[in-house]
Short mmCIF file of C-alpha atoms in Angstrom, two decimals:
data_model
loop_
_atom_site.label_atom_id
_atom_site.label_comp_id
_atom_site.label_asym_id
_atom_site.label_seq_id
_atom_site.Cartn_x
_atom_site.Cartn_y
_atom_site.Cartn_z
CA MET A 1 0.00 0.00 0.00
CA GLU A 2 1.42 3.38 -1.03
CA PRO A 3 1.98 5.89 1.79
CA ILE A 4 -0.45 8.82 1.84
CA HIS A 5 -0.02 12.33 3.19
CA TYR A 6 -3.34 13.90 4.13
CA ILE A 7 -3.67 17.63 3.49
CA THR A 8 -4.84 19.27 6.73
CA SER A 9 -4.47 22.55 8.61
CA ALA A 10 -1.64 20.98 10.65
CA ILE A 11 1.70 22.75 10.24
CA LEU A 12 3.60 21.68 7.13
CA ASP A 13 7.36 21.79 7.71
CA LEU A 14 10.54 20.81 5.87
CA ASP A 15 10.84 17.36 7.44
CA ILE A 16 7.29 16.49 6.35
CA ILE A 17 7.90 17.80 2.83
CA ARG A 18 11.17 15.87 2.61
CA ASP A 19 9.32 12.69 3.61
CA ILE A 20 6.59 13.30 1.01
CA ILE A 21 9.16 13.77 -1.75
CA ASP A 22 11.74 11.16 -0.71
CA ASN A 23 9.14 8.45 -0.06
CA ASN A 24 7.07 9.32 -3.14
CA MET A 25 3.96 9.71 -1.00
CA LYS A 26 0.55 10.30 -2.54
CA LEU A 27 -1.64 13.21 -1.48
CA ALA A 28 -5.26 13.16 -0.33
CA LEU A 29 -7.54 15.79 1.17
CA SER A 30 -8.55 15.26 4.78
CA GLU A 31 -12.21 15.62 5.70
CA GLU A 32 -11.31 18.93 7.33
CA ALA A 33 -9.79 20.24 4.08
CA ARG A 34 -12.73 19.00 1.99
CA LEU A 35 -15.16 20.76 4.33
CA ASN A 36 -13.17 24.02 4.27
CA ILE A 37 -13.00 24.06 0.47
CA THR A 38 -16.68 23.17 0.02
CA LYS A 39 -17.93 25.76 2.51
CA SER A 40 -15.85 28.50 0.92
CA ARG A 41 -17.09 27.68 -2.60
CA LYS A 42 -20.71 27.47 -1.48
CA TYR A 43 -20.40 30.83 0.31
CA LEU A 44 -18.91 32.49 -2.77
CA ASP A 45 -21.60 31.12 -5.10
CA GLN A 46 -24.29 32.39 -2.75
CA LYS A 47 -22.64 35.81 -2.49
CA ILE A 48 -22.53 36.22 -6.27
CA LYS A 49 -26.16 35.16 -6.58
CA GLU A 50 -27.38 37.57 -3.90
CA SER A 51 -25.32 40.64 -4.77
CA ASP A 52 -24.52 42.70 -7.84
CA VAL A 53 -21.69 44.56 -6.07
CA PRO A 54 -18.33 44.40 -7.92
CA ILE A 55 -15.88 42.07 -6.12
CA TYR A 56 -12.31 42.24 -7.38
CA GLY A 57 -11.26 39.29 -9.50
CA ILE A 58 -14.60 37.57 -9.11
CA ASN A 59 -16.87 39.69 -11.29
CA THR A 60 -14.35 42.34 -12.36
CA GLY A 61 -11.29 42.50 -14.56
CA PHE A 62 -7.77 42.14 -13.10
CA GLY A 63 -4.93 44.47 -12.18
CA ALA A 64 -5.44 47.86 -13.79
CA LEU A 65 -8.75 46.55 -15.22
CA CYS A 66 -10.22 46.04 -11.74
CA ASN A 67 -13.01 48.57 -12.37
CA VAL A 68 -14.40 46.72 -15.40
CA LYS A 69 -17.55 44.81 -14.36
CA ILE A 70 -18.08 41.33 -15.88
CA THR A 71 -21.55 39.83 -16.30
CA SER A 72 -22.32 36.52 -14.54
CA GLU A 73 -22.68 34.51 -17.75
CA LYS A 74 -19.08 35.37 -18.74
CA LEU A 75 -17.36 34.47 -15.45
CA THR A 76 -15.97 31.14 -16.71
CA ILE A 77 -14.62 32.81 -19.86
CA LEU A 78 -13.08 35.50 -17.64
CA GLN A 79 -11.20 32.91 -15.55
CA GLU A 80 -9.99 30.87 -18.54
CA ASN A 81 -8.90 34.02 -20.35
CA LEU A 82 -6.94 34.98 -17.24
CA VAL A 83 -5.03 31.69 -17.18
CA LYS A 84 -4.24 31.75 -20.89
CA SER A 85 -3.29 35.43 -21.10
CA HIS A 86 -0.99 35.24 -18.06
CA ALA A 87 1.00 32.24 -19.33
CA CYS A 88 3.87 34.42 -20.52
CA GLY A 89 6.78 32.46 -19.06
CA THR A 90 10.13 32.30 -20.81
CA GLY A 91 13.70 31.24 -20.12
CA GLU A 92 14.80 27.86 -18.80
CA ARG A 93 12.29 25.22 -17.76
CA VAL A 94 11.83 24.82 -14.01
CA SER A 95 13.17 21.49 -12.72
CA LYS A 96 10.72 18.69 -12.00
CA PRO A 97 11.38 18.53 -8.22
CA ILE A 98 10.48 22.21 -7.90
CA ILE A 99 7.33 21.79 -10.01
CA ARG A 100 6.22 18.98 -7.67
CA LEU A 101 6.75 21.33 -4.74
CA MET A 102 4.72 24.04 -6.51
CA LEU A 103 1.80 21.62 -6.84
CA LEU A 104 2.06 20.52 -3.22
CA LEU A 105 2.24 24.07 -1.87
CA LYS A 106 -0.60 25.32 -4.08
CA ILE A 107 -2.83 22.45 -2.89
CA GLN A 108 -1.92 23.22 0.73
CA SER A 109 -2.79 26.91 0.34
CA LEU A 110 -6.12 26.21 -1.36
CA SER A 111 -7.09 23.68 1.33
CA TYR A 112 -7.63 26.30 4.05
CA GLY A 113 -10.91 27.43 2.52
CA ASN A 114 -10.01 31.09 2.02
CA SER A 115 -9.63 30.93 -1.77
CA GLY A 116 -13.07 29.93 -3.08
CA VAL A 117 -11.95 27.16 -5.44
CA ALA A 118 -14.15 24.16 -6.21
CA LEU A 119 -13.35 20.82 -4.65
CA GLU A 120 -13.00 19.28 -8.12
CA THR A 121 -10.28 21.76 -9.08
CA THR A 122 -8.21 20.98 -5.99
CA GLU A 123 -8.65 17.26 -6.52
CA ARG A 124 -7.42 17.54 -10.11
CA LEU A 125 -4.24 19.22 -8.84
CA ILE A 126 -3.86 16.27 -6.46
CA ASP A 127 -4.35 13.89 -9.42
CA PHE A 128 -1.51 15.66 -11.22
CA PHE A 129 0.78 15.28 -8.19
CA ASN A 130 -0.11 11.64 -7.57
CA GLU A 131 0.17 10.62 -11.24
CA ASP A 132 3.47 12.52 -11.61
CA ILE A 133 1.95 14.79 -14.27
CA LEU A 134 4.06 17.92 -13.99
CA PRO A 135 3.08 21.06 -15.90
CA VAL A 136 5.92 22.66 -17.85
CA VAL A 137 6.79 25.93 -16.10
CA TYR A 138 9.38 28.54 -17.06
CA GLU A 139 11.80 30.40 -14.81
CA GLN A 140 11.19 33.94 -16.05
CA GLY A 141 8.02 35.98 -15.91
CA SER A 142 7.17 36.61 -12.27
CA LEU A 143 7.74 39.93 -10.50
CA GLY A 144 7.15 38.31 -7.13
CA ALA A 145 4.02 40.34 -6.42
CA SER A 146 0.41 39.88 -7.50
CA GLY A 147 1.64 36.38 -6.89
CA ASP A 148 3.84 34.40 -9.25
CA LEU A 149 1.38 35.06 -12.06
CA ALA A 150 3.19 33.76 -15.16
CA PRO A 151 4.70 30.58 -13.63
CA LEU A 152 1.45 29.69 -11.85
CA ALA A 153 -0.49 30.27 -15.08
CA HIS A 154 1.67 27.60 -16.73
CA LEU A 155 1.04 25.36 -13.70
CA ALA A 156 -2.73 25.82 -14.20
CA LEU A 157 -2.94 25.55 -18.00
CA PRO A 158 -3.21 21.75 -18.20
CA LEU A 159 -6.27 21.83 -15.94
CA ILE A 160 -8.19 23.37 -18.83
CA GLY A 161 -6.46 21.27 -21.50
CA GLU A 162 -3.86 23.87 -22.45
CA GLY A 163 -0.09 24.13 -22.05
CA GLU A 164 2.29 21.19 -21.68
CA VAL A 165 3.19 18.57 -19.10
CA TYR A 166 5.99 16.16 -18.31
CA TYR A 167 4.62 12.63 -18.33
CA ASN A 168 6.52 9.34 -18.58
CA ASN A 169 9.77 11.17 -19.39
CA GLU A 170 8.35 13.12 -22.31
CA ILE A 171 6.63 16.44 -22.86
CA ILE A 172 3.06 16.24 -24.16
CA SER A 173 0.25 18.75 -24.53
CA GLY A 174 -2.26 19.50 -21.79
CA ALA A 175 -5.02 18.29 -24.11
CA SER A 176 -3.21 14.98 -24.67
CA ILE A 177 -2.82 14.20 -20.97
CA LEU A 178 -6.53 14.79 -20.36
CA GLU A 179 -7.33 12.45 -23.23
CA LYS A 180 -4.90 9.78 -21.97
CA LYS A 181 -6.45 9.89 -18.50
CA ASN A 182 -10.01 10.24 -19.79
CA TRP A 183 -10.43 13.43 -17.80
CA LYS A 184 -12.61 16.34 -18.81
CA PRO A 185 -11.07 19.84 -18.73
CA VAL A 186 -11.80 21.68 -15.50
CA LYS A 187 -14.47 24.31 -16.07
CA LEU A 188 -13.17 27.17 -13.98
CA GLN A 189 -15.79 28.98 -11.94
CA SER A 190 -15.70 32.52 -10.59
CA LYS A 191 -12.48 33.37 -8.73
CA GLU A 192 -10.82 30.00 -9.51
CA GLY A 193 -8.40 31.21 -12.17
CA LEU A 194 -7.29 34.02 -9.91
CA ALA A 195 -6.88 31.66 -6.95
CA LEU A 196 -4.67 29.40 -9.06
CA LEU A 197 -2.51 32.24 -10.42
CA ASN A 198 -2.31 34.40 -7.32
CA GLY A 199 0.06 33.14 -4.67
CA THR A 200 3.74 32.72 -3.94
CA GLN A 201 4.15 29.02 -4.75
CA PHE A 202 6.86 29.55 -7.41
CA MET A 203 8.98 31.48 -4.92
CA SER A 204 8.17 29.28 -1.95
CA ALA A 205 8.84 26.03 -3.86
CA HIS A 206 12.29 27.32 -4.77
CA ALA A 207 12.81 28.42 -1.17
CA VAL A 208 11.84 24.99 0.20
CA HIS A 209 13.99 23.18 -2.35
CA GLY A 210 16.91 25.52 -1.69
CA LEU A 211 16.54 25.35 2.08
CA ILE A 212 16.56 21.54 2.23
CA LYS A 213 19.66 21.51 0.01
CA ALA A 214 21.24 24.29 2.08
CA TYR A 215 20.96 22.28 5.28
CA LYS A 216 22.70 19.33 3.65
CA LEU A 217 25.41 21.53 2.14
CA SER A 218 25.95 23.11 5.55
CA TYR A 219 26.57 19.66 7.02
CA CYS A 220 28.82 18.68 4.11
CA ALA A 221 30.80 21.91 4.48
CA ASP A 222 31.50 21.05 8.12
CA PHE A 223 32.63 17.55 7.19
CA VAL A 224 34.81 18.61 4.25
CA SER A 225 36.44 21.35 6.33
CA ALA A 226 37.29 18.76 9.01
CA VAL A 227 39.04 16.63 6.36
CA SER A 228 40.98 19.71 5.25
CA MET A 229 41.98 20.52 8.84
CA ASP A 230 43.74 17.20 9.25
CA ALA A 231 45.17 17.46 5.73
CA PHE A 232 46.65 20.87 6.63
CA ASP A 233 47.82 19.65 10.05
CA CYS A 234 45.68 22.13 11.98
CA ASN A 235 45.50 22.79 15.69
CA LEU A 236 42.16 21.80 17.24
CA SER A 237 42.31 24.12 20.26
CA PRO A 238 40.19 26.82 18.49
CA PHE A 239 37.31 24.29 18.53
CA ASP A 240 37.34 23.84 22.29
CA GLU A 241 33.81 24.30 23.65
CA LEU A 242 35.02 26.95 26.10
CA VAL A 243 35.94 29.28 23.23
CA HIS A 244 32.41 29.19 21.85
CA LEU A 245 30.51 29.38 25.11
CA VAL A 246 31.90 32.88 25.66
CA ARG A 247 30.45 33.90 22.27
CA PRO A 248 27.39 31.67 22.27
CA HIS A 249 25.89 32.03 18.81
CA ARG A 250 23.92 28.81 18.33
CA GLY A 251 25.36 28.07 14.88
CA GLN A 252 28.92 28.66 16.05
CA ILE A 253 28.52 26.26 18.99
CA LYS A 254 26.92 23.63 16.74
CA THR A 255 29.70 23.87 14.14
CA ALA A 256 32.50 23.52 16.68
CA GLU A 257 30.72 20.53 18.19
CA ARG A 258 30.45 18.85 14.77
CA ILE A 259 34.13 19.43 13.99
CA ARG A 260 35.12 17.85 17.31
CA GLN A 261 32.89 14.86 16.55
CA PHE A 262 34.25 14.43 13.03
CA LEU A 263 37.86 14.55 14.25
CA GLU A 264 37.43 12.52 17.41
CA GLY A 265 40.22 9.96 17.70
CA SER A 266 42.29 11.44 14.85
CA GLU A 267 46.02 10.68 15.17
CA LEU A 268 46.83 13.71 13.05
CA ALA A 269 44.78 16.04 15.23
CA GLN A 270 46.51 14.78 18.39
CA GLN A 271 50.05 15.22 17.06
CA GLU A 272 52.12 18.09 18.45
CA LYS A 273 51.95 21.08 16.12
CA GLU A 274 54.78 23.27 14.92
CA ASN A 275 52.36 26.08 14.01
CA VAL A 276 50.79 28.02 16.87
CA GLN A 277 47.93 29.37 14.74
CA ASP A 278 46.19 28.40 11.54
CA PRO A 279 44.79 30.61 8.75
CA TYR A 280 41.30 31.96 9.34
CA SER A 281 39.78 29.68 6.69
CA PHE A 282 40.49 26.78 9.08
CA ARG A 283 40.52 28.43 12.49
CA CYS A 284 37.31 30.43 11.99
CA VAL A 285 35.15 27.65 10.54
CA PRO A 286 32.81 27.73 13.58
CA GLN A 287 32.33 31.48 13.27
CA VAL A 288 31.77 31.48 9.47
CA HIS A 289 29.87 28.22 9.02
CA GLY A 290 27.98 28.99 12.22
CA ALA A 291 26.74 32.34 10.93
CA THR A 292 25.37 30.51 7.89
CA LYS A 293 23.56 28.07 10.20
CA ASP A 294 21.95 30.98 12.04
CA THR A 295 20.83 32.41 8.71
CA LEU A 296 19.31 29.06 7.84
CA ALA A 297 17.30 29.17 11.08
CA PHE A 298 15.91 32.62 10.20
CA VAL A 299 15.05 31.63 6.63
CA HIS A 300 13.49 28.39 7.83
CA LYS A 301 11.15 30.34 10.11
CA THR A 302 10.12 32.65 7.25
CA VAL A 303 9.55 29.83 4.77
CA LYS A 304 7.63 27.74 7.29
CA THR A 305 5.24 30.65 7.86
CA GLU A 306 4.84 31.20 4.12
CA ILE A 307 4.02 27.63 3.14
CA ASN A 308 1.34 27.46 5.84
CA SER A 309 -0.34 30.63 4.61
CA VAL A 310 -3.03 31.79 2.18
CA THR A 311 -1.34 33.99 -0.43
CA ASP A 312 -3.94 34.53 -3.14
CA ASN A 313 -6.32 37.48 -3.39
CA PRO A 314 -9.06 38.32 -2.55
CA ASN A 315 -9.46 36.27 0.63
CA ILE A 316 -12.77 34.73 1.65
CA PHE A 317 -13.76 34.65 5.32
CA VAL A 318 -16.95 32.63 5.66
CA LYS A 319 -17.48 33.06 9.41
CA ALA A 320 -16.92 36.83 9.25
CA ASP A 321 -19.05 37.08 6.07
CA LYS A 322 -16.30 39.07 4.33
CA ILE A 323 -14.45 38.98 1.03
CA ILE A 324 -11.37 41.18 1.40
CA SER A 325 -8.96 42.30 -1.30
CA GLY A 326 -5.53 42.54 0.30
CA GLY A 327 -1.90 41.95 -0.58
CA ASN A 328 -0.83 38.56 0.76
CA PHE A 329 0.53 37.72 -2.69
CA HIS A 330 3.45 40.13 -2.19
CA GLY A 331 6.67 38.14 -2.01
CA GLN A 332 8.79 40.56 0.03
CA PRO A 333 9.31 38.20 3.02
CA LEU A 334 10.53 35.45 0.70
CA ALA A 335 12.58 37.78 -1.49
CA LEU A 336 14.56 39.10 1.47
CA ALA A 337 14.96 35.64 2.98
CA MET A 338 16.22 34.07 -0.26
CA ASP A 339 18.67 36.90 -0.87
CA TYR A 340 19.95 36.43 2.66
CA LEU A 341 20.21 32.66 2.20
CA ALA A 342 22.11 33.04 -1.08
CA ILE A 343 24.65 35.34 0.60
CA ALA A 344 25.06 33.02 3.57
CA MET A 345 25.53 29.94 1.39
CA ALA A 346 27.97 31.73 -0.90
CA GLU A 347 30.17 32.30 2.17
CA LEU A 348 30.50 28.53 2.62
CA ALA A 349 31.99 28.44 -0.89
CA ASN A 350 34.17 31.50 -0.27
CA ILE A 351 35.88 30.02 2.77
CA SER A 352 36.06 26.58 1.14
CA GLU A 353 37.98 27.95 -1.84
CA ARG A 354 40.47 29.59 0.55
CA ARG A 355 41.13 26.23 2.25
CA THR A 356 41.67 24.67 -1.18
CA TYR A 357 44.15 27.45 -1.98
CA GLN A 358 46.10 26.77 1.22
CA LEU A 359 46.23 23.04 0.50
CA VAL A 360 47.84 23.48 -2.93
CA SER A 361 50.35 26.14 -1.82
CA GLY A 362 53.19 23.81 -0.83
CA LEU A 363 52.90 24.60 2.87
CA ARG A 364 53.26 22.42 5.99
CA GLY A 365 55.10 19.59 4.29
CA LEU A 366 52.63 19.17 1.46
CA PRO A 367 54.04 19.16 -2.10
CA ASN A 368 53.29 22.05 -4.44
CA PHE A 369 49.90 21.48 -6.05
CA LEU A 370 49.55 18.17 -4.17
CA VAL A 371 51.38 16.03 -6.72
CA GLU A 372 54.73 14.26 -7.06
CA ASN A 373 57.11 15.89 -9.51
CA PRO A 374 55.48 19.36 -9.65
CA GLY A 375 56.60 21.12 -12.80
CA LEU A 376 56.39 18.01 -14.90
CA ASN A 377 52.91 17.70 -13.41
CA SER A 378 50.56 20.65 -12.82
CA GLY A 379 48.62 18.55 -10.34
CA PHE A 380 45.87 20.38 -8.47
CA MET A 381 46.76 23.85 -9.75
CA ILE A 382 43.69 24.32 -11.95
CA PRO A 383 40.91 22.87 -9.78
CA GLN A 384 41.62 25.80 -7.47
CA TYR A 385 41.25 28.14 -10.47
CA THR A 386 37.87 26.57 -11.14
CA ALA A 387 36.79 27.06 -7.53
CA ALA A 388 37.95 30.69 -7.68
CA SER A 389 35.92 31.25 -10.85
CA ILE A 390 32.81 29.77 -9.24
CA VAL A 391 33.02 31.82 -6.05
CA SER A 392 33.48 34.94 -8.14
CA GLN A 393 30.28 34.12 -10.04
CA ASN A 394 28.50 33.64 -6.73
CA LYS A 395 29.49 37.15 -5.70
CA GLN A 396 27.75 38.45 -8.83
CA LEU A 397 24.68 36.29 -8.16
CA CYS A 398 24.47 37.54 -4.57
CA MET A 399 23.50 41.06 -5.59
CA PRO A 400 20.12 41.20 -3.81
CA ALA A 401 17.13 40.95 -6.14
CA SER A 402 14.90 42.34 -3.38
CA VAL A 403 16.38 45.84 -3.59
CA ASP A 404 14.91 46.17 -7.07
CA SER A 405 11.35 46.99 -8.10
CA ILE A 406 9.59 48.05 -11.28
CA VAL A 407 6.16 49.50 -12.01
CA SER A 408 3.68 47.25 -13.84
CA SER A 409 -0.04 47.01 -14.72
CA ASN A 410 -0.44 50.71 -15.54
CA GLY A 411 0.83 51.74 -12.11
CA GLN A 412 -1.58 49.59 -10.10
CA GLU A 413 1.29 47.27 -9.17
CA ASP A 414 3.82 49.96 -8.36
CA HIS A 415 6.07 48.03 -5.98
CA VAL A 416 7.09 44.41 -6.52
CA SER A 417 9.46 42.11 -4.62
CA MET A 418 11.45 40.53 -7.47
CA GLY A 419 11.36 37.43 -5.28
CA ALA A 420 11.16 35.13 -8.31
CA ASN A 421 14.57 36.36 -9.46
CA ALA A 422 15.87 35.86 -5.92
CA ALA A 423 14.48 32.30 -6.11
CA THR A 424 16.08 31.24 -9.38
CA LYS A 425 19.50 32.69 -8.60
CA LEU A 426 19.42 31.07 -5.16
CA ILE A 427 19.31 27.66 -6.86
CA ARG A 428 22.30 28.61 -9.02
CA VAL A 429 24.26 29.68 -5.93
CA MET A 430 23.45 26.32 -4.31
CA GLU A 431 24.73 24.45 -7.35
CA ASN A 432 27.93 26.48 -7.22
CA VAL A 433 28.46 25.80 -3.51
CA ASP A 434 28.06 22.10 -4.25
CA SER A 435 30.81 22.31 -6.88
CA VAL A 436 33.25 24.25 -4.69
CA LEU A 437 32.85 21.83 -1.76
CA ALA A 438 33.38 18.92 -4.17
CA ILE A 439 36.63 20.50 -5.33
CA GLU A 440 37.78 20.99 -1.72
CA LEU A 441 37.03 17.34 -0.88
CA PHE A 442 38.97 16.27 -3.99
CA ASN A 443 41.94 18.34 -2.80
CA SER A 444 41.76 17.41 0.89
CA SER A 445 41.57 13.68 0.09
CA GLN A 446 44.71 14.06 -2.02
CA ALA A 447 46.48 16.12 0.65
CA LEU A 448 45.61 13.65 3.43
CA HIS A 449 47.27 10.93 1.35
CA PHE A 450 50.61 12.67 1.95
CA ARG A 451 50.14 12.46 5.74
CA SER A 452 50.32 8.66 5.67
CA PRO A 453 50.98 6.56 7.71
CA ALA A 454 49.35 8.86 10.31
CA LYS A 455 45.58 8.62 10.10
CA SER A 456 42.61 10.91 10.55
CA SER A 457 39.55 9.90 12.59
CA GLU A 458 37.78 6.61 12.00
CA LYS A 459 34.76 8.46 10.55
CA ILE A 460 36.83 10.47 8.08
CA GLU A 461 38.94 7.47 7.05
CA HIS A 462 35.78 5.44 6.44
CA VAL A 463 34.22 8.12 4.23
CA LEU A 464 37.47 8.70 2.32
CA SER A 465 37.79 4.97 1.71
CA ASP A 466 34.45 5.09 -0.13
CA PHE A 467 35.34 8.38 -1.80
CA ARG A 468 38.64 7.07 -3.23
CA LYS A 469 36.82 4.21 -4.93
CA LYS A 470 35.22 6.89 -7.10
CA VAL A 471 37.95 9.54 -7.00
CA PRO A 472 41.37 7.89 -6.71
CA ILE A 473 44.60 9.51 -5.58
CA VAL A 474 46.22 11.32 -8.52
CA THR A 475 49.87 10.28 -9.11
CA GLU A 476 50.41 12.07 -12.41
CA ASP A 477 48.45 14.53 -14.53
CA VAL A 478 45.07 13.28 -15.72
CA MET A 479 41.85 14.89 -16.90
CA MET A 480 40.49 16.51 -13.75
CA ALA A 481 36.94 17.40 -14.88
CA PRO A 482 35.57 13.82 -14.61
CA LEU A 483 37.09 13.47 -11.13
CA ILE A 484 35.55 16.76 -9.98
CA GLN A 485 32.20 15.55 -11.33
CA GLN A 486 32.58 12.24 -9.46
CA SER A 487 33.41 14.17 -6.29
CA LYS A 488 30.25 16.20 -6.75
CA ILE A 489 28.15 13.07 -7.29
CA PHE A 490 29.68 11.58 -4.12
CA LEU A 491 28.72 14.62 -2.06
CA GLU A 492 25.20 14.69 -3.48
CA GLY A 493 24.76 11.06 -2.45
CA PHE A 494 26.43 11.57 0.92
CA ILE A 495 24.30 9.82 3.52
CA ILE A 496 23.88 11.75 6.74
CA ARG A 497 23.02 9.60 9.75
CA GLU A 498 21.54 12.42 11.81
CA ASP A 499 18.62 14.73 11.14
CA TYR A 500 20.34 17.72 9.59
CA LEU A 501 17.20 19.90 9.20
CA ASN A 502 17.93 21.84 12.39
#
């Protein structure tokens, strides 16, 4: 029997989302969610029947056309026109894991009963998720306010038999998937198109995806730095708990604790040192990596609030008998958080590249560029160049998107968050951090080889034993790109025995 996650009003957090994705769980609406959705739709239908008063997005045009009244017999055409006209995405296609998250988060938001969608519409989105039918969505087009209009329009198109989807490892039309499944196109009712397009699910899906990856990269950065510390023959006294208790940032304390655990029992760490102090890129790992951990905690709090929120407009409040047009679609909280996260993660790459530089510099008894016969062999000279190039690109990508804004919709939407741009560049920063850490591990494994017969800790030696089956010690010049790629694959598959989402 396949595991099922029931959509409820209970708090959705990263560990739950990770379980849904990793265990390929199916979705189903709880009775609570079904009741909330049904009550909201019934209330909205009744309100339209009883009143001729213009209600934004329900019987009016959208954006700057909000004062144009639409007659009741044209409300379905209005909603379908909205979806089709707003599907203006361009650029690269969004990755499948992020599209799955978009579907999950949109379903969660609609389930609270403040959006006015029909039960059938929400259930069709669940069908898409469960059948692994993923609408083709594009990276560019959202301003991060008024919701992620263009990307979410592409997410909604297949509901009405338009657009494209990924299905069985190919791209087919929205009409074709409905035919294959013998499903009728959803006939959008009043407010439904707007509920599907309004919202921050493009931004928040990127944020969730990035945050889960960031936690793992944070752990990997701690581990790789510990390997480099033994490879560079570092002094462990700066990691003494006493040092960090007098400056008790939570992330700093946690990082120092991890380093001590990774290096516990290391012969190299226990050897008497000739050098009294080590470069900052080694000595200040708790302070630098720790600050990133504290940033993760802040971003986690912001994202957790966002994915458990209603972010479309207008909002329907059945008990209060109100339909209120507000601004919950504005992505400013996410835009700022993702910019902050990108900066914090880029710092893990910055300090990593500096450790790589130290390892290849011919210091502390290590050969120049970590290879026998330097000169005849260039050894590890150029992997450090590659890391330097990547961290430089990260510095360009870390220009905050959230400080920008641009006027749209004839001045009605006169301040926007640019959170969608913050979202897409965050993912690129993450990919770059992954690459830089992989290069450091490649270098530190090679450097530690020259410390033989002295050994590092049992944990590090065990991991490096597995690593060297994929990325062997380099004895003479070879093509380095495939080895860097193998190092990256190793890190991506690195199994962490503890819960790292904290």
